[in-house]
């Protein structure tokens, strides 16, 4: 079998799975309970959170656990807009965002918010000068993914954050789902960042939202104690612990892993081009994603033809 759909979901790392199983077996207490078993579970969650915070260079209290990146994106976007709508209702984004960004924005449009799209260059990278032109005093949110999930376009997150920082009423949110665990990310001036564990060999059903401590949001879920006031619900001890393990493993020898993936990407580009297959991902794209086209053949036809040979690809974002 040749599995090439890692942008949709990665296989679970064996060590991560073992960590999940062992934690599930041993930590049976509810982390919110005051008895010994509950305290033990909470202490383990706190240790895992510190580990994640250390890797991402954020504070432990800035991590909100969610069911995945879609919930994290919804929490960030709706949370900021509902909290700060008295300051303004202007939002800036790109046409390249994931459906879990686009759909919350469409919902907010119905609630009277204005969504504006920043211009892109020929490689799909945002025009920073256009962003500076479009950001206003009533802009409360700029949401731009660090890496596009279908083409692999890398956006200049650091430069975007510096522009947004000039406007004290505006917050910058980035979906780092496709870059976390694949490249090092500077979140210094980023206000909110979403991720999902299943993109870096972790378990499905767990993700997170980095929310800097100076940022307030309106939670989507109310009632019930959790690790934070921003997302209610019993903390999933085993999922949180296994996510910390997955992230730690992902960043071990990351530079060597990046070089290996670049080699694979270059090999694919060369061999596919020989067969007159069109490469859509620019050379500046993240090497983990390669988008191609074959003229006069429907994508689904190619997908099912390769499937018969146990080669698995995607035609678009899986949850689109």
mmCIF file of N, CA, C and O in Angstrom, residues 160-206:
data_model
loop_
_atom_site.group_PDB
_atom_site.id
_atom_site.type_symbol
_atom_site.label_atom_id
_atom_site.label_comp_id
_atom_site.label_asym_id
_atom_site.label_seq_id
_atom_site.Cartn_x
_atom_site.Cartn_y
_atom_site.Cartn_z
ATOM 1 N N UNK A 160 2.885 39.129 8.342
ATOM 2 C CA UNK A 160 1.459 39.457 8.522
ATOM 3 C C UNK A 160 1.208 39.894 9.965
ATOM 4 O O UNK A 160 0.526 40.882 10.227
ATOM 5 N N UNK A 161 1.766 39.128 10.903
ATOM 6 C CA UNK A 161 1.579 39.424 12.330
ATOM 7 C C UNK A 161 2.096 40.814 12.685
ATOM 8 O O UNK A 161 1.486 41.540 13.481
ATOM 9 N N UNK A 162 3.221 41.199 12.075
ATOM 10 C CA UNK A 162 3.808 42.509 12.360
ATOM 11 C C UNK A 162 2.910 43.643 11.853
ATOM 12 O O UNK A 162 2.807 44.693 12.493
ATOM 13 N N UNK A 163 2.253 43.406 10.715
ATOM 14 C CA UNK A 163 1.331 44.419 10.172
ATOM 15 C C UNK A 163 0.107 44.549 11.067
ATOM 16 O O UNK A 163 -0.300 45.661 11.431
ATOM 17 N N UNK A 164 -0.485 43.424 11.442
ATOM 18 C CA UNK A 164 -1.704 43.437 12.264
ATOM 19 C C UNK A 164 -1.431 44.067 13.633
ATOM 20 O O UNK A 164 -2.279 44.754 14.197
ATOM 21 N N UNK A 165 -0.224 43.834 14.142
ATOM 22 C CA UNK A 165 0.137 44.344 15.475
ATOM 23 C C UNK A 165 0.072 45.872 15.538
ATOM 24 O O UNK A 165 -0.089 46.463 16.611
ATOM 25 N N UNK A 166 0.187 46.531 14.387
ATOM 26 C CA UNK A 166 0.125 47.996 14.359
ATOM 27 C C UNK A 166 -1.279 48.514 14.693
ATOM 28 O O UNK A 166 -1.454 49.692 14.987
ATOM 29 N N UNK A 167 -2.264 47.621 14.616
ATOM 30 C CA UNK A 167 -3.663 47.995 14.852
ATOM 31 C C UNK A 167 -4.144 47.331 16.143
ATOM 32 O O UNK A 167 -4.471 46.151 16.151
ATOM 33 N N UNK A 168 -4.189 48.064 17.258
ATOM 34 C CA UNK A 168 -4.501 47.474 18.569
ATOM 35 C C UNK A 168 -5.887 46.838 18.683
ATOM 36 O O UNK A 168 -6.096 45.978 19.544
ATOM 37 N N UNK A 169 -6.817 47.212 17.803
ATOM 38 C CA UNK A 169 -8.165 46.619 17.864
ATOM 39 C C UNK A 169 -8.262 45.321 17.057
ATOM 40 O O UNK A 169 -9.261 44.607 17.146
ATOM 41 N N UNK A 170 -7.241 45.037 16.254
ATOM 42 C CA UNK A 170 -7.270 43.859 15.374
ATOM 43 C C UNK A 170 -6.473 42.711 15.966
ATOM 44 O O UNK A 170 -5.430 42.919 16.598
ATOM 45 N N UNK A 171 -6.965 41.482 15.726
ATOM 46 C CA UNK A 171 -6.268 40.268 16.175
ATOM 47 C C UNK A 171 -5.942 39.402 14.972
ATOM 48 O O UNK A 171 -6.678 39.374 13.984
ATOM 49 N N UNK A 172 -4.816 38.689 15.079
ATOM 50 C CA UNK A 172 -4.369 37.828 13.987
ATOM 51 C C UNK A 172 -4.514 36.367 14.378
ATOM 52 O O UNK A 172 -3.917 35.912 15.348
ATOM 53 N N UNK A 173 -5.303 35.644 13.590
ATOM 54 C CA UNK A 173 -5.490 34.206 13.772
ATOM 55 C C UNK A 173 -4.916 33.472 12.566
ATOM 56 O O UNK A 173 -5.107 33.891 11.424
ATOM 57 N N UNK A 174 -4.193 32.388 12.825
ATOM 58 C CA UNK A 174 -3.682 31.562 11.738
ATOM 59 C C UNK A 174 -3.946 30.090 12.014
ATOM 60 O O UNK A 174 -3.801 29.627 13.149
ATOM 61 N N UNK A 175 -4.366 29.391 10.989
ATOM 62 C CA UNK A 175 -4.557 27.943 11.068
ATOM 63 C C UNK A 175 -3.210 27.304 10.723
ATOM 64 O O UNK A 175 -2.767 27.361 9.586
ATOM 65 N N UNK A 176 -2.565 26.705 11.730
ATOM 66 C CA UNK A 176 -1.230 26.122 11.513
ATOM 67 C C UNK A 176 -1.310 24.600 11.354
ATOM 68 O O UNK A 176 -0.302 23.899 11.497
ATOM 69 N N UNK A 177 -2.498 24.100 11.025
ATOM 70 C CA UNK A 177 -2.720 22.653 10.928
ATOM 71 C C UNK A 177 -1.752 21.962 9.971
ATOM 72 O O UNK A 177 -1.268 20.868 10.259
ATOM 73 N N UNK A 178 -1.480 22.580 8.831
ATOM 74 C CA UNK A 178 -0.635 21.932 7.823
ATOM 75 C C UNK A 178 0.852 22.247 7.980
ATOM 76 O O UNK A 178 1.674 21.722 7.221
ATOM 77 N N UNK A 179 1.203 23.072 8.934
ATOM 78 C CA UNK A 179 2.626 23.377 9.135
ATOM 79 C C UNK A 179 3.164 22.840 10.454
ATOM 80 O O UNK A 179 4.357 22.541 10.563
ATOM 81 N N UNK A 180 2.305 22.673 11.454
ATOM 82 C CA UNK A 180 2.762 22.200 12.758
ATOM 83 C C UNK A 180 3.312 20.778 12.642
ATOM 84 O O UNK A 180 2.670 19.896 12.098
ATOM 85 N N UNK A 181 4.521 20.602 13.148
ATOM 86 C CA UNK A 181 5.171 19.293 13.082
ATOM 87 C C UNK A 181 5.951 19.072 11.803
ATOM 88 O O UNK A 181 6.680 18.086 11.683
ATOM 89 N N UNK A 182 5.811 19.996 10.839
ATOM 90 C CA UNK A 182 6.518 19.876 9.557
ATOM 91 C C UNK A 182 7.594 20.944 9.407
ATOM 92 O O UNK A 182 8.572 20.752 8.690
ATOM 93 N N UNK A 183 7.375 22.074 10.045
ATOM 94 C CA UNK A 183 8.358 23.152 10.027
ATOM 95 C C UNK A 183 8.248 23.927 11.339
ATOM 96 O O UNK A 183 7.242 23.838 12.034
ATOM 97 N N UNK A 184 9.281 24.667 11.665
ATOM 98 C CA UNK A 184 9.250 25.464 12.892
ATOM 99 C C UNK A 184 8.437 26.740 12.648
ATOM 100 O O UNK A 184 8.570 27.371 11.599
ATOM 101 N N UNK A 185 7.612 27.095 13.622
ATOM 102 C CA UNK A 185 6.700 28.228 13.463
ATOM 103 C C UNK A 185 6.956 29.255 14.562
ATOM 104 O O UNK A 185 7.065 28.894 15.740
ATOM 105 N N UNK A 186 7.040 30.509 14.170
ATOM 106 C CA UNK A 186 7.218 31.597 15.130
ATOM 107 C C UNK A 186 5.848 32.200 15.448
ATOM 108 O O UNK A 186 5.243 32.858 14.604
ATOM 109 N N UNK A 187 5.378 31.970 16.673
ATOM 110 C CA UNK A 187 4.063 32.470 17.083
ATOM 111 C C UNK A 187 4.167 33.724 17.949
ATOM 112 O O UNK A 187 3.202 34.100 18.605
ATOM 113 N N UNK A 188 5.327 34.379 17.914
ATOM 114 C CA UNK A 188 5.586 35.523 18.796
ATOM 115 C C UNK A 188 4.489 36.583 18.730
ATOM 116 O O UNK A 188 3.954 37.000 19.751
ATOM 117 N N UNK A 189 4.135 37.022 17.535
ATOM 118 C CA UNK A 189 3.133 38.086 17.382
ATOM 119 C C UNK A 189 1.783 37.578 16.882
ATOM 120 O O UNK A 189 0.930 38.377 16.492
ATOM 121 N N UNK A 190 1.602 36.264 16.906
ATOM 122 C CA UNK A 190 0.321 35.663 16.520
ATOM 123 C C UNK A 190 -0.587 35.639 17.747
ATOM 124 O O UNK A 190 -0.175 35.240 18.833
ATOM 125 N N UNK A 191 -1.833 36.059 17.572
ATOM 126 C CA UNK A 191 -2.765 36.105 18.708
ATOM 127 C C UNK A 191 -3.455 34.771 18.940
ATOM 128 O O UNK A 191 -3.675 34.369 20.084
ATOM 129 N N UNK A 192 -3.808 34.095 17.844
ATOM 130 C CA UNK A 192 -4.494 32.810 17.946
ATOM 131 C C UNK A 192 -4.000 31.866 16.850
ATOM 132 O O UNK A 192 -3.768 32.299 15.717
ATOM 133 N N UNK A 193 -3.841 30.583 17.189
ATOM 134 C CA UNK A 193 -3.379 29.599 16.200
ATOM 135 C C UNK A 193 -4.072 28.259 16.449
ATOM 136 O O UNK A 193 -4.121 27.772 17.580
ATOM 137 N N UNK A 194 -4.598 27.668 15.378
ATOM 138 C CA UNK A 194 -5.345 26.400 15.472
ATOM 139 C C UNK A 194 -4.514 25.240 14.962
ATOM 140 O O UNK A 194 -3.717 25.393 14.034
ATOM 141 N N UNK A 195 -4.739 24.049 15.563
ATOM 142 C CA UNK A 195 -4.033 22.858 15.082
ATOM 143 C C UNK A 195 -4.829 21.601 15.378
ATOM 144 O O UNK A 195 -5.796 21.615 16.144
ATOM 145 N N UNK A 196 -4.413 20.498 14.748
ATOM 146 C CA UNK A 196 -5.054 19.196 14.934
ATOM 147 C C UNK A 196 -3.981 18.122 15.052
ATOM 148 O O UNK A 196 -3.047 18.086 14.256
ATOM 149 N N UNK A 197 -4.117 17.228 16.037
ATOM 150 C CA UNK A 197 -3.096 16.199 16.286
ATOM 151 C C UNK A 197 -3.004 15.168 15.172
ATOM 152 O O UNK A 197 -1.942 14.597 14.936
ATOM 153 N N UNK A 198 -4.093 14.944 14.454
ATOM 154 C CA UNK A 198 -4.091 13.900 13.426
ATOM 155 C C UNK A 198 -3.263 14.269 12.198
ATOM 156 O O UNK A 198 -3.088 13.458 11.297
ATOM 157 N N UNK A 199 -2.721 15.474 12.184
ATOM 158 C CA UNK A 199 -1.853 15.892 11.080
ATOM 159 C C UNK A 199 -0.383 15.621 11.376
ATOM 160 O O UNK A 199 0.462 15.755 10.498
ATOM 161 N N UNK A 200 -0.036 15.271 12.635
ATOM 162 C CA UNK A 200 1.363 14.962 12.954
ATOM 163 C C UNK A 200 1.463 13.646 13.738
ATOM 164 O O UNK A 200 2.105 13.560 14.760
ATOM 165 N N UNK A 201 0.770 12.642 13.218
ATOM 166 C CA UNK A 201 0.843 11.266 13.728
ATOM 167 C C UNK A 201 0.190 11.085 15.098
ATOM 168 O O UNK A 201 0.486 10.129 15.814
ATOM 169 N N UNK A 202 -0.703 12.022 15.444
ATOM 170 C CA UNK A 202 -1.436 11.913 16.698
ATOM 171 C C UNK A 202 -2.788 11.250 16.501
ATOM 172 O O UNK A 202 -3.114 10.769 15.417
ATOM 173 N N UNK A 203 -3.576 11.257 17.570
ATOM 174 C CA UNK A 203 -4.897 10.630 17.535
ATOM 175 C C UNK A 203 -5.919 11.571 16.889
ATOM 176 O O UNK A 203 -5.777 12.790 16.923
ATOM 177 N N UNK A 204 -6.962 10.987 16.332
ATOM 178 C CA UNK A 204 -8.088 11.784 15.834
ATOM 179 C C UNK A 204 -8.948 12.219 17.023
ATOM 180 O O UNK A 204 -8.999 11.541 18.046
ATOM 181 N N UNK A 205 -9.623 13.352 16.867
ATOM 182 C CA UNK A 205 -10.531 13.803 17.907
ATOM 183 C C UNK A 205 -9.920 14.749 18.921
ATOM 184 O O UNK A 205 -10.546 15.073 19.927
ATOM 185 N N UNK A 206 -8.695 15.211 18.662
ATOM 186 C CA UNK A 206 -8.045 16.160 19.573
ATOM 187 C C UNK A 206 -7.278 17.206 18.762
ATOM 188 O O UNK A 206 -6.592 16.883 17.793
#
